[in-house]
């Protein structure tokens, strides 16, 4: 289609990059409005209980303040995500620490501090439920005694769940009964049965810009009626906030305007949470009649907003002597926190990624998201997949060790390839070549030579080195029927100067939305990249092109932009004599001549499901994702036995993401994701005590610095996909999935110790290593990689 | 309240402020220089980094930790002062070209840290780059494109 120089596959300057390097970009805290007031949130200090009383110290002149409580909410006291169980403000029941109870605003920010400490809330405190296990125990108790409800913290009655459980899925490789029979038979006759349990911790998104918004409320002075609300802020999904405001204010959606302001990092942490802070600021604006700004400071942001779901995954596999996976059962449990929020969809992605890139003749995956009295967990890059892939890729190494195969060989014997069916029954019609990816990743990273060298050097060194791999995939776009339900729309306008402007609700938060979509339009229209404009999302101007999540923007929204561009060309060729091929000047002339006759030119395109995508939500079978990105990552670690620290010393990442649209941005996405993955594995620990996050500061929640990270080598294998523009697939979340298992596999290679939990901190290594020395079969001087003393195994059973 | 004199991006200012007001707030609120960002408020992230010269040469400091009083008679450079005439400074140019800025919120601090690093080490080694940036957190890039930006800037300034 393109007649000019190719634009896709090159690296033009980031659209908004110039303003960013100049420091001229205005983020939400850099903006102000006339008459602005400042807002703050009064939060619970207990994890579970009831509010007894709220007293306002008379020392403070409260008439200067706007105060909002649950009773002031004009619509429903609920933040709509998938269900309506999440209160906008707690009325009486408290279900987690830092739950919002009151909102305060004042013209002077400094006046808020004293007021905060002059509000006293008394509670009837109840014992909290803080772990998956405690939540399960409560369900268990209920089964034995229907009156044992004291630790049932979420009823589930009107939200599609069951007591303490937000959602459950069950997925089988075939018809359920037949699969269960086949599983039983396979476990009966297999050469080896290998089991393992793997856990992952909560992880903070730690976007460098905390959550913040400015809200306005338009009130009819004559009647006092609320005509509309407007919220500007740092966010991923403007239309999610529109839906939330419509419910909280009981307003039609068209009266709820949301503008995304330049956003300083998000990673999922600004997917659902802006619905909370945005509703809060709008309520204060309603109360005081002024615009209200709420900016969280770091400690509030960390204490009160969502994190990655902690998980526990149990895997049981039947394996043949020659290393073939015969059957498996995988049981996933996520800690969803106090309210359902996005847990059901995070759980869905965890379920669908649990089988990994492998062929399973018979598999059952059961997954559940449990309620606890922890602030709700939510979206974070990867969205459930990092948890299940960590478990699976650790387990695959365990199988290799048990069978005496190499990690490479066990994977080769089980990889999916073109023409195979995934565990959900999806036929892989597009080329999938994990064998080649593995071969290339090992070659490009010099894997074999390094592995041999470490094996030779380790016995005489205090620093044990090791190398590990992870093979995985990530589904791009919404799960199953999700894209059909989103029904995304984009507009492409021709402005009076004859040049195009893209209108989408897809947001830029560093990942490159603006740049990629402009490249796609430029290529399709054969115009220079610099000629394409993209409008900052404002829901009164841009259509709902779906949320900016799930690695869907380049592939799904990009394809819609490409189709819209083609429509514009067809229109101009048919009605304005645009020649083929055309020059920039000819395009502008044709567009302007069309505009003089018709006043406006807009192409609108809506998502069209490829007819061959079938998904059954009830059976959890079918085409789970339109496309997958595939990858093999190689991590090298050094474990210092005197300091008990594990450091990643080199990282190699090979992935097949379809066509790479912008090599520099793509590398940046992969490297940034890997850095977060390294943090997930080795640095970032959320320490909770009675439901309080104890380390809600950057001083004690440690993310990797420039001094901590290894050189990250990024390689792409480009196999154009029919789903995205110019052959692209999704890329954003993939790099979050592989680092943690590759790193722990490398640590096992280095030390012979099979750690099964992340984050893995020096104190954990210390504990295990010192325990190991007292173990009859172990010793620090003689760590034997073949001896696995660290995970529970049903004794491997070799058939006679 | 106390009256202080300071020079910011070559502009002299006289301001009357609470003596313990954070330099960060003075810049953002009193001088409307919002390129300096706040992300932690406790000296951990470098989003608020600026160059402060109190007589012994420019130092890279976290303005969220510095009381206004301490900037009396000092000379400051913020991100806005790096390219006063709208042409990009070579460091800004290299961050733009090499993908050193993603969401951009850490970028002002990163660019000033780079400026300081290149003043001390015009041709920094990888270790010097890592050390020079270790007070500046970036959650987006994994630092690799930032290292590349610095290498490009060093080559550019060496010419
Ligand atoms: S805001 Fe000053 S160091 Fe983080
Ligand atoms: S570019 Fe986003 S934090 Fe550095």
PDB file of N, CA and C and ligand atoms in Angstrom, chain A residues 208 698, chain B residues 22 24 37-49 61-65 135, ligand 1:
ATOM      1  N   UNK A 208       6.535   6.155  38.259  1.00  0.00           N
ATOM      2  CA  UNK A 208       7.249   7.203  38.993  1.00  0.00           C
ATOM      3  C   UNK A 208       6.321   8.387  39.301  1.00  0.00           C
ATOM      4  N   UNK A 698       9.641   4.432  48.869  1.00  0.00           N
ATOM      5  CA  UNK A 698      10.716   4.019  47.986  1.00  0.00           C
ATOM      6  C   UNK A 698      11.996   3.670  48.756  1.00  0.00           C
TER       7      UNK A 698
ATOM      8  N   UNK B  22      10.413  23.547  50.882  1.00  0.00           N
ATOM      9  CA  UNK B  22      11.298  22.715  50.068  1.00  0.00           C
ATOM     10  C   UNK B  22      11.669  23.456  48.787  1.00  0.00           C
ATOM     11  N   UNK B  24      12.105  22.240  46.031  1.00  0.00           N
ATOM     12  CA  UNK B  24      11.220  21.694  44.998  1.00  0.00           C
ATOM     13  C   UNK B  24       9.940  22.520  44.873  1.00  0.00           C
ATOM     14  N   UNK B  37      10.223  17.396  39.021  1.00  0.00           N
ATOM     15  CA  UNK B  37       9.078  16.562  39.421  1.00  0.00           C
ATOM     16  C   UNK B  37       9.232  16.036  40.840  1.00  0.00           C
ATOM     17  N   UNK B  38       8.102  15.685  41.433  1.00  0.00           N
ATOM     18  CA  UNK B  38       8.139  15.010  42.734  1.00  0.00           C
ATOM     19  C   UNK B  38       7.576  13.605  42.570  1.00  0.00           C
ATOM     20  N   UNK B  39       8.337  12.624  43.016  1.00  0.00           N
ATOM     21  CA  UNK B  39       7.826  11.256  42.922  1.00  0.00           C
ATOM     22  C   UNK B  39       7.922  10.498  44.232  1.00  0.00           C
ATOM     23  N   UNK B  40       8.793  10.950  45.147  1.00  0.00           N
ATOM     24  CA  UNK B  40       8.858  10.239  46.431  1.00  0.00           C
ATOM     25  C   UNK B  40       8.919  11.207  47.601  1.00  0.00           C
ATOM     26  N   UNK B  41       9.487  12.373  47.394  1.00  0.00           N
ATOM     27  CA  UNK B  41       9.568  13.356  48.467  1.00  0.00           C
ATOM     28  C   UNK B  41      10.530  12.980  49.569  1.00  0.00           C
ATOM     29  N   UNK B  42      11.355  11.972  49.340  1.00  0.00           N
ATOM     30  CA  UNK B  42      12.265  11.572  50.418  1.00  0.00           C
ATOM     31  C   UNK B  42      13.656  11.234  49.916  1.00  0.00           C
ATOM     32  N   UNK B  43      14.024  11.796  48.773  1.00  0.00           N
ATOM     33  CA  UNK B  43      15.410  11.671  48.347  1.00  0.00           C
ATOM     34  C   UNK B  43      15.795  10.353  47.721  1.00  0.00           C
ATOM     35  N   UNK B  44      14.799   9.559  47.317  1.00  0.00           N
ATOM     36  CA  UNK B  44      15.103   8.224  46.803  1.00  0.00           C
ATOM     37  C   UNK B  44      15.124   8.127  45.287  1.00  0.00           C
ATOM     38  N   UNK B  45      14.402   9.009  44.584  1.00  0.00           N
ATOM     39  CA  UNK B  45      14.140   8.711  43.177  1.00  0.00           C
ATOM     40  C   UNK B  45      14.825   9.631  42.184  1.00  0.00           C
ATOM     41  N   UNK B  46      15.219  10.824  42.580  1.00  0.00           N
ATOM     42  CA  UNK B  46      15.896  11.729  41.665  1.00  0.00           C
ATOM     43  C   UNK B  46      14.996  12.431  40.661  1.00  0.00           C
ATOM     44  N   UNK B  47      13.679  12.274  40.771  1.00  0.00           N
ATOM     45  CA  UNK B  47      12.778  12.972  39.840  1.00  0.00           C
ATOM     46  C   UNK B  47      12.864  14.480  40.033  1.00  0.00           C
ATOM     47  N   UNK B  48      13.295  14.889  41.233  1.00  0.00           N
ATOM     48  CA  UNK B  48      13.359  16.301  41.575  1.00  0.00           C
ATOM     49  C   UNK B  48      14.785  16.841  41.470  1.00  0.00           C
ATOM     50  N   UNK B  49      15.674  16.071  40.826  1.00  0.00           N
ATOM     51  CA  UNK B  49      17.093  16.458  40.798  1.00  0.00           C
ATOM     52  C   UNK B  49      17.304  17.762  40.036  1.00  0.00           C
ATOM     53  N   UNK B  61      21.583  17.639  43.176  1.00  0.00           N
ATOM     54  CA  UNK B  61      20.905  17.453  44.469  1.00  0.00           C
ATOM     55  C   UNK B  61      19.435  17.135  44.244  1.00  0.00           C
ATOM     56  N   UNK B  62      18.844  16.505  45.223  1.00  0.00           N
ATOM     57  CA  UNK B  62      17.403  16.243  45.196  1.00  0.00           C
ATOM     58  C   UNK B  62      16.701  17.421  45.861  1.00  0.00           C
ATOM     59  N   UNK B  63      15.973  18.194  45.067  1.00  0.00           N
ATOM     60  CA  UNK B  63      15.413  19.441  45.597  1.00  0.00           C
ATOM     61  C   UNK B  63      14.305  19.192  46.612  1.00  0.00           C
ATOM     62  N   UNK B  64      13.813  17.960  46.723  1.00  0.00           N
ATOM     63  CA  UNK B  64      12.782  17.689  47.727  1.00  0.00           C
ATOM     64  C   UNK B  64      13.376  17.636  49.126  1.00  0.00           C
ATOM     65  N   UNK B  65      14.697  17.551  49.229  1.00  0.00           N
ATOM     66  CA  UNK B  65      15.342  17.443  50.550  1.00  0.00           C
ATOM     67  C   UNK B  65      15.977  18.757  50.988  1.00  0.00           C
ATOM     68  N   UNK B 135      21.193   7.310  41.555  1.00  0.00           N
ATOM     69  CA  UNK B 135      20.230   8.021  42.394  1.00  0.00           C
ATOM     70  C   UNK B 135      18.956   8.396  41.663  1.00  0.00           C
TER      71      UNK B 135
HETATM   72  S1  LIG C   1      11.058  13.448  44.802  1.00  0.00           S
HETATM   73 FE1  LIG C   1      12.982  14.081  45.441  1.00  0.00          FE
HETATM   74  S2  LIG C   1      14.147  12.305  45.331  1.00  0.00           S
HETATM   75 FE2  LIG C   1      12.168  11.608  44.870  1.00  0.00          FE
END
